[in-house]
CSV table of C-alpha atoms in Angstrom, one decimal:
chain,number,residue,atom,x,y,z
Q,182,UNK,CA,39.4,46.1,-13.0
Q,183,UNK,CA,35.7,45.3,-13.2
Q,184,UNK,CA,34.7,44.9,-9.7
Q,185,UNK,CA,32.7,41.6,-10.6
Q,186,UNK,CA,36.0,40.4,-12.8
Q,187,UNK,CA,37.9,40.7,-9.2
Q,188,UNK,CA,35.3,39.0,-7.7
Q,189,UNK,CA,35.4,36.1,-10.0
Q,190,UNK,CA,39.2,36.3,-9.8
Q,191,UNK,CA,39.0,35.9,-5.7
Q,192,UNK,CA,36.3,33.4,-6.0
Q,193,UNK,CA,38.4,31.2,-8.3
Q,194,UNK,CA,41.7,31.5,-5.7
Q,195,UNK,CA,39.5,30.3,-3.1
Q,196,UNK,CA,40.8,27.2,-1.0
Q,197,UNK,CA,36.8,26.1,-0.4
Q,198,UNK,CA,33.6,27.4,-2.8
Q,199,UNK,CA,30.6,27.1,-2.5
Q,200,UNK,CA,28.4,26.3,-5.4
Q,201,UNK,CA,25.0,25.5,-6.2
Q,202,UNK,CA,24.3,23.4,-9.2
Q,203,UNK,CA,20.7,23.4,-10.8
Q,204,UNK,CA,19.4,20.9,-12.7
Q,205,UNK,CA,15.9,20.3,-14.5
Q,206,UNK,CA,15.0,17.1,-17.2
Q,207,UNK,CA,12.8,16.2,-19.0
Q,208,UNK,CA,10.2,14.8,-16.5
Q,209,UNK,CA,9.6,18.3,-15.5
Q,210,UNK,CA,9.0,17.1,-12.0
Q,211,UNK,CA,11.0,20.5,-10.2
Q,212,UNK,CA,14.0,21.6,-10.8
Q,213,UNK,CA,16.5,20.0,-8.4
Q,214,UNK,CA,18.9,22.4,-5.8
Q,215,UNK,CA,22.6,21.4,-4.8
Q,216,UNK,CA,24.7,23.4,-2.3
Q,217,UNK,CA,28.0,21.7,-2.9
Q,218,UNK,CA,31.3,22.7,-1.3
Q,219,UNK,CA,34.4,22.2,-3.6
Q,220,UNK,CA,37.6,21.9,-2.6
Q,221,UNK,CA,40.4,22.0,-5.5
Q,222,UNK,CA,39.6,20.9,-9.2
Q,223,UNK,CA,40.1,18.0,-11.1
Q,224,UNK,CA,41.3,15.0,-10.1
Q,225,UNK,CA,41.6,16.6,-6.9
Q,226,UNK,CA,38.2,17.6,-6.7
Q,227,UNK,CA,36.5,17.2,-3.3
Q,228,UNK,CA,32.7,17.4,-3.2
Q,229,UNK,CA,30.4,17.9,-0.1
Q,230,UNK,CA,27.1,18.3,-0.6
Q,231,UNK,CA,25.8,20.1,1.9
Q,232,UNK,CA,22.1,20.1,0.8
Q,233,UNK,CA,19.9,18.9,-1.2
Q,234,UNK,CA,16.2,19.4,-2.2
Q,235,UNK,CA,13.8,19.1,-5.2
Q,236,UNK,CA,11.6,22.2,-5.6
Q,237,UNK,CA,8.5,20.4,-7.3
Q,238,UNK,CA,7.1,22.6,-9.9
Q,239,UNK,CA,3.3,23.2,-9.9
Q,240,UNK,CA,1.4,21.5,-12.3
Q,241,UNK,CA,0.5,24.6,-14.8
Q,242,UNK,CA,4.1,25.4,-15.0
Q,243,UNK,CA,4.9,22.0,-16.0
Q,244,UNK,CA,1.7,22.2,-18.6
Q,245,UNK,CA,3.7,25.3,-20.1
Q,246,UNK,CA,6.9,23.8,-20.5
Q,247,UNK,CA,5.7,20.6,-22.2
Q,248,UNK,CA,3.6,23.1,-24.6
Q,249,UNK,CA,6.8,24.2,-26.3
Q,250,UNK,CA,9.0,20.9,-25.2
Q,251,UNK,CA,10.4,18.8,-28.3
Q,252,UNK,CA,7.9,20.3,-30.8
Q,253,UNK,CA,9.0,21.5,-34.6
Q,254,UNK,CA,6.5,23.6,-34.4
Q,255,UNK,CA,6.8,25.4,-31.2
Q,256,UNK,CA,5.4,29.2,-30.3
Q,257,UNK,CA,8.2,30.9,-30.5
Q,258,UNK,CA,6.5,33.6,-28.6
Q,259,UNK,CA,6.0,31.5,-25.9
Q,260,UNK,CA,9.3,30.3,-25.9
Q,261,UNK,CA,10.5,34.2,-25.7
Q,262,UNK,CA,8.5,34.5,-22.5
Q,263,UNK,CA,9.3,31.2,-21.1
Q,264,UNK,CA,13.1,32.3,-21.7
Q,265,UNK,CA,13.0,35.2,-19.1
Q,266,UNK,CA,10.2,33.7,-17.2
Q,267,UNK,CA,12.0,30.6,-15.8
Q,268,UNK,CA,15.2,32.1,-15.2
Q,269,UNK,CA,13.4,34.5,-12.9
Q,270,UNK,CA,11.3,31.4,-11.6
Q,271,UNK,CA,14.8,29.6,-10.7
Q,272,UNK,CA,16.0,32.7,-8.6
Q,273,UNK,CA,12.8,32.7,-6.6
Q,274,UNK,CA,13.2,29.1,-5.4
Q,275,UNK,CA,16.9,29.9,-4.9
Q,276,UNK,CA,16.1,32.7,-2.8
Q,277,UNK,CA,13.6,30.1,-0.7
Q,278,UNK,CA,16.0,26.6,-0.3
Q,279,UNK,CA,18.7,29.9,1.1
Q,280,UNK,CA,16.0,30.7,3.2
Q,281,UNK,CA,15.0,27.3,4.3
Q,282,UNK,CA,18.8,26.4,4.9
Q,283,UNK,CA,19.7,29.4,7.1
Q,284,UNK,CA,22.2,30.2,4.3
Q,285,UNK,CA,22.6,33.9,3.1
Q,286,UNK,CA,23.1,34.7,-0.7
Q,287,UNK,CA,26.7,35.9,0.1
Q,288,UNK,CA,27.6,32.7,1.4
Q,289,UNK,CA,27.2,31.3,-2.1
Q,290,UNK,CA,30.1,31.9,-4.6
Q,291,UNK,CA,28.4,30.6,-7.7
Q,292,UNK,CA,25.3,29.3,-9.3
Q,293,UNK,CA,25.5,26.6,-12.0
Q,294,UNK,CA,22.3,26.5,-14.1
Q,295,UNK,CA,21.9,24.2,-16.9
Q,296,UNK,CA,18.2,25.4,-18.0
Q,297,UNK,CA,15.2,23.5,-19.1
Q,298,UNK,CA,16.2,22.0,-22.3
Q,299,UNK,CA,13.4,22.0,-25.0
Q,300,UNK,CA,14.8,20.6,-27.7
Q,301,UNK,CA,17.9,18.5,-28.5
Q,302,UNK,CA,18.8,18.3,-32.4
Q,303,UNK,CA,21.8,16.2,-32.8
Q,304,UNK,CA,23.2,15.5,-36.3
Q,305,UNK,CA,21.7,12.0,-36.9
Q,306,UNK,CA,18.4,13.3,-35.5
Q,307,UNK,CA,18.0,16.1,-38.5
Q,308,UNK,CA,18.4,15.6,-42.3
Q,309,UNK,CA,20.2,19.1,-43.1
Q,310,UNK,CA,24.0,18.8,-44.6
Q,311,UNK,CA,24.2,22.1,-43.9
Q,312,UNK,CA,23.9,22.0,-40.3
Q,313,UNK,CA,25.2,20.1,-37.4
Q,314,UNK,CA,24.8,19.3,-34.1
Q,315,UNK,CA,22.7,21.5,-31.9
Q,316,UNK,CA,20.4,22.0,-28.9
Q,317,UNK,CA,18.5,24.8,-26.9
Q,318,UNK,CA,18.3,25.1,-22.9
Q,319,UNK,CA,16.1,28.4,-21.7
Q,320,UNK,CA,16.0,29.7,-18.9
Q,321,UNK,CA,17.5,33.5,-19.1
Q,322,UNK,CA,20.7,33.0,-16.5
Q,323,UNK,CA,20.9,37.2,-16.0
Q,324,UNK,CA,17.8,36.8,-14.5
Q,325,UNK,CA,18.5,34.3,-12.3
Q,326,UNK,CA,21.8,36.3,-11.3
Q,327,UNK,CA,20.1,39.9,-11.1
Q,328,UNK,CA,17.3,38.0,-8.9
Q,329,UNK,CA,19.8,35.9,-6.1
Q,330,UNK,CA,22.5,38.4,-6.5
Q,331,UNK,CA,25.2,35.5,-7.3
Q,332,UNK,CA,27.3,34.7,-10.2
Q,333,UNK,CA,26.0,32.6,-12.6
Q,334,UNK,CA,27.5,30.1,-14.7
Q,335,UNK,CA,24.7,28.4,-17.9
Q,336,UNK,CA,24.3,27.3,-21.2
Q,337,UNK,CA,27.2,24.6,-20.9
Q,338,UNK,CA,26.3,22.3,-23.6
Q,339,UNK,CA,26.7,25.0,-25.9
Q,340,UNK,CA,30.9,24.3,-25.2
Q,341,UNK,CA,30.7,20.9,-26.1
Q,342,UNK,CA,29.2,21.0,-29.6
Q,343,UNK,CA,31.5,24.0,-30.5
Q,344,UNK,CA,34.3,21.7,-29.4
Q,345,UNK,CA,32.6,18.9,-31.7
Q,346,UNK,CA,30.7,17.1,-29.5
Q,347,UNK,CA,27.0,16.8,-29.5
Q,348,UNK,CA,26.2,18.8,-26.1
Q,349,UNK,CA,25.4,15.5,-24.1
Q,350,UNK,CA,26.1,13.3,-22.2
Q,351,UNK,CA,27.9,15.7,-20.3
Q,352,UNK,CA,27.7,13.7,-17.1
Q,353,UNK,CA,31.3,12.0,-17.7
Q,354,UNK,CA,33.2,14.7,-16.4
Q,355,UNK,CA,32.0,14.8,-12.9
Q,356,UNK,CA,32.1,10.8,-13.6
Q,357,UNK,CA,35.5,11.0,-14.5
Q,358,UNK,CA,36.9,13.1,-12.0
Q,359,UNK,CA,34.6,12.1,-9.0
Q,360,UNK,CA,33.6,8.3,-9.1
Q,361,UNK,CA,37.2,6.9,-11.2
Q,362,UNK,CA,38.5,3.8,-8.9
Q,363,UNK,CA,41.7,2.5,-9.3
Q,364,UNK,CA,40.6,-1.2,-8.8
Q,365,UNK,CA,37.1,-1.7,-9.5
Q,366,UNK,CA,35.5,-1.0,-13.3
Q,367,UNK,CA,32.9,1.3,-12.6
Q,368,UNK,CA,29.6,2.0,-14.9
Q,369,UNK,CA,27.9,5.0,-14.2
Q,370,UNK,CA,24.2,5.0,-15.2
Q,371,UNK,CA,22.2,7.2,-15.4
Q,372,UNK,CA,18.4,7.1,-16.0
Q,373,UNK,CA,16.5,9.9,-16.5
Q,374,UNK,CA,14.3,10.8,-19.8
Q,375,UNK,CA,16.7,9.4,-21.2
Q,376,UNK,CA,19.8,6.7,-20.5
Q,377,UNK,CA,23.1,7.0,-20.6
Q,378,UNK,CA,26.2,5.6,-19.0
Q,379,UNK,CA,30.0,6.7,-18.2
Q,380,UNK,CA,31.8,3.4,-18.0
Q,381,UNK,CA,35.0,4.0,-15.9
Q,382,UNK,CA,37.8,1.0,-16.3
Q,383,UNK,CA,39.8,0.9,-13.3
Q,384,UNK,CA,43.3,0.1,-14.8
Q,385,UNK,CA,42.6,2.0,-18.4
Q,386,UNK,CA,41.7,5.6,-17.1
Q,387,UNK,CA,42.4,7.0,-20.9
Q,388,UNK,CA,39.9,4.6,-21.9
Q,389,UNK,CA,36.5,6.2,-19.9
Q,390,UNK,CA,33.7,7.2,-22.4
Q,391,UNK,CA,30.3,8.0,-22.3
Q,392,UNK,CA,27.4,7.5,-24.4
Q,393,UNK,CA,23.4,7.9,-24.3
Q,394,UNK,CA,21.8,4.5,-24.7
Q,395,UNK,CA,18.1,5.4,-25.8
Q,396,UNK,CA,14.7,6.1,-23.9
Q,397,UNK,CA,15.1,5.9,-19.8
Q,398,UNK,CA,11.8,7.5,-18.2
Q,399,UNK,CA,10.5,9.4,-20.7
Q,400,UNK,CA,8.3,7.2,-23.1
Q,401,UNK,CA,7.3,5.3,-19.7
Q,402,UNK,CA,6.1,9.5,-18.5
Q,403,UNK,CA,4.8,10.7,-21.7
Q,404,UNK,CA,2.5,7.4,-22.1
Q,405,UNK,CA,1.3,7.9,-18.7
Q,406,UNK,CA,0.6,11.4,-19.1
Q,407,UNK,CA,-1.4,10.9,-22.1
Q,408,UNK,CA,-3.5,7.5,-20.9
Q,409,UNK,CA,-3.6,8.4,-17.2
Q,410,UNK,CA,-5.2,11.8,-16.9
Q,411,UNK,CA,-3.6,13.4,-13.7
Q,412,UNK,CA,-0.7,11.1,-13.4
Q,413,UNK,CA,2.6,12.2,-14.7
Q,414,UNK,CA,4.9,9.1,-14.3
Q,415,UNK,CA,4.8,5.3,-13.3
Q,416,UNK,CA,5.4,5.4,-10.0
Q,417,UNK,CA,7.0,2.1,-8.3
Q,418,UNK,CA,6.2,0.7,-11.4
Q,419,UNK,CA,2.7,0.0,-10.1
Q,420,UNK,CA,1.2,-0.2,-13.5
Q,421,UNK,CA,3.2,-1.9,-15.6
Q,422,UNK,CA,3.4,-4.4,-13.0
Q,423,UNK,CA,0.5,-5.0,-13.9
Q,424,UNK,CA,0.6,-6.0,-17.3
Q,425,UNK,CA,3.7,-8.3,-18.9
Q,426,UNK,CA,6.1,-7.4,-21.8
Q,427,UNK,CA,5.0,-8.4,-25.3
Q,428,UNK,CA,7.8,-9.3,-27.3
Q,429,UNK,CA,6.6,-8.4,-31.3
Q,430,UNK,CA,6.0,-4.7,-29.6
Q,431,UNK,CA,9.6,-4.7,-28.2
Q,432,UNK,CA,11.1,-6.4,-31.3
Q,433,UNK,CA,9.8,-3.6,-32.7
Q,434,UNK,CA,10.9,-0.5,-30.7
Q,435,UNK,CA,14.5,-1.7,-30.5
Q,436,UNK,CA,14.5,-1.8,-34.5
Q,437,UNK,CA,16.0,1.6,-35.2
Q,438,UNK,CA,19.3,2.3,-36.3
Q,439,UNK,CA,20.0,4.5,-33.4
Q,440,UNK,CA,21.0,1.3,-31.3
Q,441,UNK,CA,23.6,0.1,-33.9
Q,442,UNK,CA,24.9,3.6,-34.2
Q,443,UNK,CA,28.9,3.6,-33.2
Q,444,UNK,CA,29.4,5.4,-29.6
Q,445,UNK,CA,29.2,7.9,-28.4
Q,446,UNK,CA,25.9,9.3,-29.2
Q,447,UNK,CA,23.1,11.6,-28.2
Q,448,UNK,CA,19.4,11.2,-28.8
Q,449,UNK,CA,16.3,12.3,-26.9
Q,450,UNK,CA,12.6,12.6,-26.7
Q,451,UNK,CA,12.4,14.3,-30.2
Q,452,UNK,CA,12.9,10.7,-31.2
Q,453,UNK,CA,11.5,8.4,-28.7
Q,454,UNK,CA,8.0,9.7,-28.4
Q,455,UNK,CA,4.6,8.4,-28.7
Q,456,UNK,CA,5.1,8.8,-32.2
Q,457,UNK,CA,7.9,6.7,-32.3
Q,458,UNK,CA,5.4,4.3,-30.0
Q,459,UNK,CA,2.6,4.5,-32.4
Q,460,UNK,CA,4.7,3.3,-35.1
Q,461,UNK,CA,6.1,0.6,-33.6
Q,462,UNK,CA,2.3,-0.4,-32.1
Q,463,UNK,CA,1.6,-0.3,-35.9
Q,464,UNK,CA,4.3,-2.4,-37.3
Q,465,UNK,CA,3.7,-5.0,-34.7
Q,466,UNK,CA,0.5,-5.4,-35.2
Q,467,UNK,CA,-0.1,-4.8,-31.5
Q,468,UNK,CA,-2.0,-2.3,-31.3
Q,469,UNK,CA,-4.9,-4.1,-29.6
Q,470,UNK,CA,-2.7,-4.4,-26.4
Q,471,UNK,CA,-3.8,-3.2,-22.9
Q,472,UNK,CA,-2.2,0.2,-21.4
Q,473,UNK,CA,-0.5,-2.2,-19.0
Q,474,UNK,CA,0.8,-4.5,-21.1
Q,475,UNK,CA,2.3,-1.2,-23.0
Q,476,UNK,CA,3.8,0.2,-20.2
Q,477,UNK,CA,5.3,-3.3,-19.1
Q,478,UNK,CA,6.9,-3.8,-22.9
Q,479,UNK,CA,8.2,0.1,-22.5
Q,480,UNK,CA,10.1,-0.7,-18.9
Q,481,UNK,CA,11.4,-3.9,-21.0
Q,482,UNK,CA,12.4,-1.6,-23.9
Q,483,UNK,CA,14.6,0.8,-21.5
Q,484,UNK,CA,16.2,-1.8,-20.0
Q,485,UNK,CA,17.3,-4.0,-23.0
Q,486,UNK,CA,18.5,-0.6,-24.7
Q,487,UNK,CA,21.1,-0.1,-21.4
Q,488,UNK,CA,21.8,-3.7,-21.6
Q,489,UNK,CA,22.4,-4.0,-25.3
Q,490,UNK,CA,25.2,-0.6,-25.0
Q,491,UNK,CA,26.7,-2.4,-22.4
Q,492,UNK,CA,27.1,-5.6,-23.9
Q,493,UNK,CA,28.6,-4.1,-27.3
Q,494,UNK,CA,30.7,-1.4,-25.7
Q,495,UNK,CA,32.1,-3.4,-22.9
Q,496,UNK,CA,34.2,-6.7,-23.4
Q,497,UNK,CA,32.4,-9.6,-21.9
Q,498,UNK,CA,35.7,-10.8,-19.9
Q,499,UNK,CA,35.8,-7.7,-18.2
Q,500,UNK,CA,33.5,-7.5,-14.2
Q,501,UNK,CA,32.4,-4.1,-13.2
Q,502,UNK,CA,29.9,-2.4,-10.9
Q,503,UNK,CA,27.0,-0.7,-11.6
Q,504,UNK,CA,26.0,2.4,-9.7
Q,505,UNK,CA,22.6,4.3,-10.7
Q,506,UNK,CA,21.2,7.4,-10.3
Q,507,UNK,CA,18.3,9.6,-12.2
Q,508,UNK,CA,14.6,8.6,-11.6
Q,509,UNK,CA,14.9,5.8,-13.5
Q,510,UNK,CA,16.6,4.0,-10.2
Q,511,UNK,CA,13.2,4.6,-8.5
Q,512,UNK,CA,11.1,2.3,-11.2
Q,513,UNK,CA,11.5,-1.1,-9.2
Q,514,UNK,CA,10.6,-3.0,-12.9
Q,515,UNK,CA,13.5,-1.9,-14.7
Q,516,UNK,CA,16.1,-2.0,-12.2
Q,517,UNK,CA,15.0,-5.7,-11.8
Q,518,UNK,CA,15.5,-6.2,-15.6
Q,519,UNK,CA,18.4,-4.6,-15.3
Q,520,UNK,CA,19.7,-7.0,-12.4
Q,521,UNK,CA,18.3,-10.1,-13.5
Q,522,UNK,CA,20.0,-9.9,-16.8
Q,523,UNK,CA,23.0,-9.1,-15.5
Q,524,UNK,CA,22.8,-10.8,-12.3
Q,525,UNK,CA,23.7,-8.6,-9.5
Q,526,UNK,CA,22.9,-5.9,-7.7
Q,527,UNK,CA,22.7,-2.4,-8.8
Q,528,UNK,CA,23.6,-0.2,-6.1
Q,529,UNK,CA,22.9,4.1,-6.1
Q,530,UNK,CA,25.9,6.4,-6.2
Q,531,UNK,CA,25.1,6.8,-2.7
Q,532,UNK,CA,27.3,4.0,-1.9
Q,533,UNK,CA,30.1,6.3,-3.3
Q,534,UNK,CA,28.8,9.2,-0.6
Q,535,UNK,CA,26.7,11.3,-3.7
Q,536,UNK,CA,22.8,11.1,-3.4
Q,537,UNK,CA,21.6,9.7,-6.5
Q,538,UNK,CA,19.1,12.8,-6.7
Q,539,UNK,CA,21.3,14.7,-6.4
Q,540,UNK,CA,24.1,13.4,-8.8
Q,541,UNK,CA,23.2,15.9,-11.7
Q,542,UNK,CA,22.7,18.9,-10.2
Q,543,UNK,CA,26.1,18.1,-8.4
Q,544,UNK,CA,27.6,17.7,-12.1
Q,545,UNK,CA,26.5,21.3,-13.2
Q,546,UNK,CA,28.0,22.4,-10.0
Q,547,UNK,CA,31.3,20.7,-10.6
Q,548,UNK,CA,31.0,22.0,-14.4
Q,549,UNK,CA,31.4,25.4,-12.9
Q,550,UNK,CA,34.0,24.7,-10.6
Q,551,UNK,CA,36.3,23.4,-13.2
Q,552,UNK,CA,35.6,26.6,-15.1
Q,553,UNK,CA,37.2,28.9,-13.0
Q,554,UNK,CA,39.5,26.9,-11.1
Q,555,UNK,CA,40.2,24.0,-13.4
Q,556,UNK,CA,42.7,24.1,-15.9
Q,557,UNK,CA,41.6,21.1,-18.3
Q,558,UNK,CA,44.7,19.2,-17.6
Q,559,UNK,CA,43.3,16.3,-15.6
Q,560,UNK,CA,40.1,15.5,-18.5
Q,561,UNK,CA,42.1,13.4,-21.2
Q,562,UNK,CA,40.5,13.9,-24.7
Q,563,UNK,CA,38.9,11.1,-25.9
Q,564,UNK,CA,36.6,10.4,-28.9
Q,565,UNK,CA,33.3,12.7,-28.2
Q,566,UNK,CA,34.6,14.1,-24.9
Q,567,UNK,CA,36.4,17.6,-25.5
Q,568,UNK,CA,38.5,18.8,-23.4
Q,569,UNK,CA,36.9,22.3,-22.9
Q,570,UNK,CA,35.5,24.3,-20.0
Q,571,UNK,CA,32.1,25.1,-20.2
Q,572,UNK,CA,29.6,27.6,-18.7
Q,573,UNK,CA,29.1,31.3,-19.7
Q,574,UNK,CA,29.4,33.8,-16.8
Q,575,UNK,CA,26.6,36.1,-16.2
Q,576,UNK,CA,27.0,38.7,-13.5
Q,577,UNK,CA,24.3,40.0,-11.0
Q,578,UNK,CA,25.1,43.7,-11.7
C-alpha cells in the first residue's frame, strides 16, 4: 500500500484528529487558522478548538487578489501565478501559527483549505443554457501540503455542484451536525461578503436548509475601498452612522429578482457590486446623496435582505434564536437593524462554545473530518443540500 494511503487510513481510524481548517472570504482581510480537535463524525461530532488566529494579509497581497477577484475579464496569467502563489503563501503562515503555538507539523493530521474564491457563477447569475452552475477557489493545495508536510484536503465546493448543488452555502453541514438543538429553533447567520443562514427547527430535523440571502459586508467594503482611500471596511459602523438610510435608494437595491427567487440559492459579489450600486443610485434618482448617507442605506439594504429570507422562509408562528457569526456581527448598525426589527437580541455562536471568527474555518475543518471518517449517514438529503463528502486529498510527498 501507498505509504500516504496507510497514513490516511490510520488517520481516519483515529479516536481524536487533529485538524486545521483554513478559511479566506471575500473581504480579504487574512486568511483565518483553526486547530480543531475532532472526536467521532456526524452527529456525534465533538469539536475543540484549540486555537484560533487571523493571519492579516499585507495590503499588496490583498491589492493582487482583488485585481483578478469577480472580474469577466481577469489576467488569466495572473490567476496562473496567483494559483501556486497562495497555496505556498498559506503553508508559510501555517508553518508560523505551528510555531507560535508550540505545535509541531506532525501533531497535525490534516489541513482543510477552502482557497480564495475569485469568482462564483451560479446558474441564475450567467445566461448560458449550455452550462450550469460553477465556481473557482485558487490556491494550489499541493503546495500548501509539500510546504507544511501535512495532508491536505481543498476544493470542496467543487462536490456540491457535481452533486447538483450550487457550491454554497456549504456552512449547513457543520450547522447541522454541530449547533442542531432538540428544543430551541435555531437560525444560524452568517454574515460575511455575503449573507446566508442555516435555519435549524428543533422538533423537524429533516426540515434544516440553508440559503444565501444577498449582500452581507461586501458592498458596505467595496464602497469604502473605493471612496475612502486607505480604508478597507466600515469599521464599527462609524461612518454610516453618520449618515441615515434613504429609502428611494433602498427601494431600489432590493428590486431584483434574486430576493424573490425560491430557496436555496447562491449569489455573490459578481452581482452585488458597485455596479449593481450605481444602477440602483441611477434609478433612484439619488445619486446626489452623501457617501454617508450611502453607506447608511447599504447597512439598511443587508439587513432588510436577511430579514426579508427569514420572514418568507420561516412561518411567522414559529420563535427561534438567532446566533451570528462572520464579520458582519462586528458592524454595530446592522446588527441593530437586525434586532430592532425582530426584537431581540442576537447573540454570537460563542454562546454555543464556537468563536464566531472562527466558525468557518471550523466548518472546512469539520468538512474534512467527515471525509475520512464520516460516512454520510447522519446528513439527510434535502432540497439543495447533497449528501456527499467533499474535499480532494493532496498528499505532501
Amino acid at each position: 500500500m501507498n505509504l500516504n494511503i496507510e497514513k490516511l487510513y490510520q488517520i481516519a481510524g483515529k479516536p481524536v484528529r487533529n485538524i486545521i481548517g483554513l478559511m479566506s472570504g471575500t473581504s480579504f482581510d487574512g486568511l483565518d487558522v483553526a486547530l480543531c480537535e475532532f472526536t467521532g463524525s456526524g452527529t456525534n461530532t465533538l469539536v475543540k478548538v484549540k486555537h484560533f488566529i487571523t493571519k492579516e494579509y499585507q495590503p499588496e497581497f490583498k491589492e493582487e487578489i482583488k485585481s483578478v477577484f469577480a472580474k469577466r475579464n481577469a489576467d488569466l496569467e495572473k490567476i496562473t501565478l496567483l494559483n501556486a502563489f497562495i497555496g505556498t503563501y498559506y503553508a508559510r503562515l501555517i508553518n508560523e501559527c505551528l510555531t507560535e503555538w508550540g505545535v509541531s507539523n506532525n501533531e497535525v493530521d490534516l489541513i482543510a483549505s477552502h482557497g480564495q474564491t475569485i469568482f462564483h457563477a451560479p446558474k441564475h447569475h450567467h445566461p448560458s443554457d449550455a452550462y450550469g452552475n460553477a465556481t473557482l477557489q485558487i490556491g494550489d493545495a499541493d503546495h500548501l501540503s509539500v510546504g507544511t508536510g501535512i495532508i491536505t484536503l481543498s476544493d470542496f465546493r467543487q462536490k456540491h455542484i457535481a452533486a447538483g448543488g450550487e457550491g454554497a452555502p456549504l456552512a449547513v453541514y457543520g450547522d447541522y451536525l454541530i449547533f442542531s438543538d432538540a428544543v430551541e429553533n435555531r437560525i444560524m447567520l452568517n454574515v460575511g461578503g455575503i449573507a446566508n443562514f442555516t435555519y435549524l427547527p428543533a422538533s423537524r430535523p429533516e426540515q434544516f436548509f440553508s440559503t444565501d440571502v444577498g449582500p452581507g459586508n461586501t458592498l458596505m467594503d467595496q464602497y469604502v475601498q473605493l471612496n475612502f482611500p486607505g480604508l478597507y471596511y466600515d469599521e464599527d459602523s462609524t461612518l454610516a452612522m453618520q449618515g441615515s438610510t434613504n429609502r428611494p435608494l433602498l427601494d431600489a437595491l432590493m428590486a431584483h429578482p434574486f430576493f424573490e427567487a425560491a430557496f436555496p440559492k447562491t449569489t455573490g459579489p459578481e452581482l452585488f457590486n458597485i455596479a449593481y450600486l450605481d444602477q440602483a443610485l441611477h434609478v433612484s434618482g439619488e445619486e446626489h446623496l452623501s457617501s454617508y448617507d450611502i453607506l447608511a442605506t447599504l447597512a439598511s439594504f443587508s439587513a432588510k435582505a436577511i430579514i426579508h429570507a427569514i420572514e418568507v422562509a420561516i412561518p411567522a408562528t414559529e420563535s427561534f434564536e438567532i446566533y451570528i457569526s462572520g464579520g458582519g456581527m462586528h458592524n454595530p448598525l446592522l446588527v441593530s437593524h437586525l434586532e430592532n426589527y425582530f426584537s431581540k437580541k442576537i447573540r454570537s455562536t460563542s454562546h454555543l462554545g464556537i468563536n464566531p471568527d472562527a466558525k468557518e474555518a471550523v466548518l472546512f475543518a469539520l468538512l474534512a473530518n467527515e471525509a475520512v471518517a464520516g460516512t454520510n449517514e447522519s446528513l439527510r438529503e434535502t432540497a439543495g443540500i447533497p449528501r456527499v463528502s467533499m474535499g480532494k486529498v493532496s498528499f505532501p510527498d
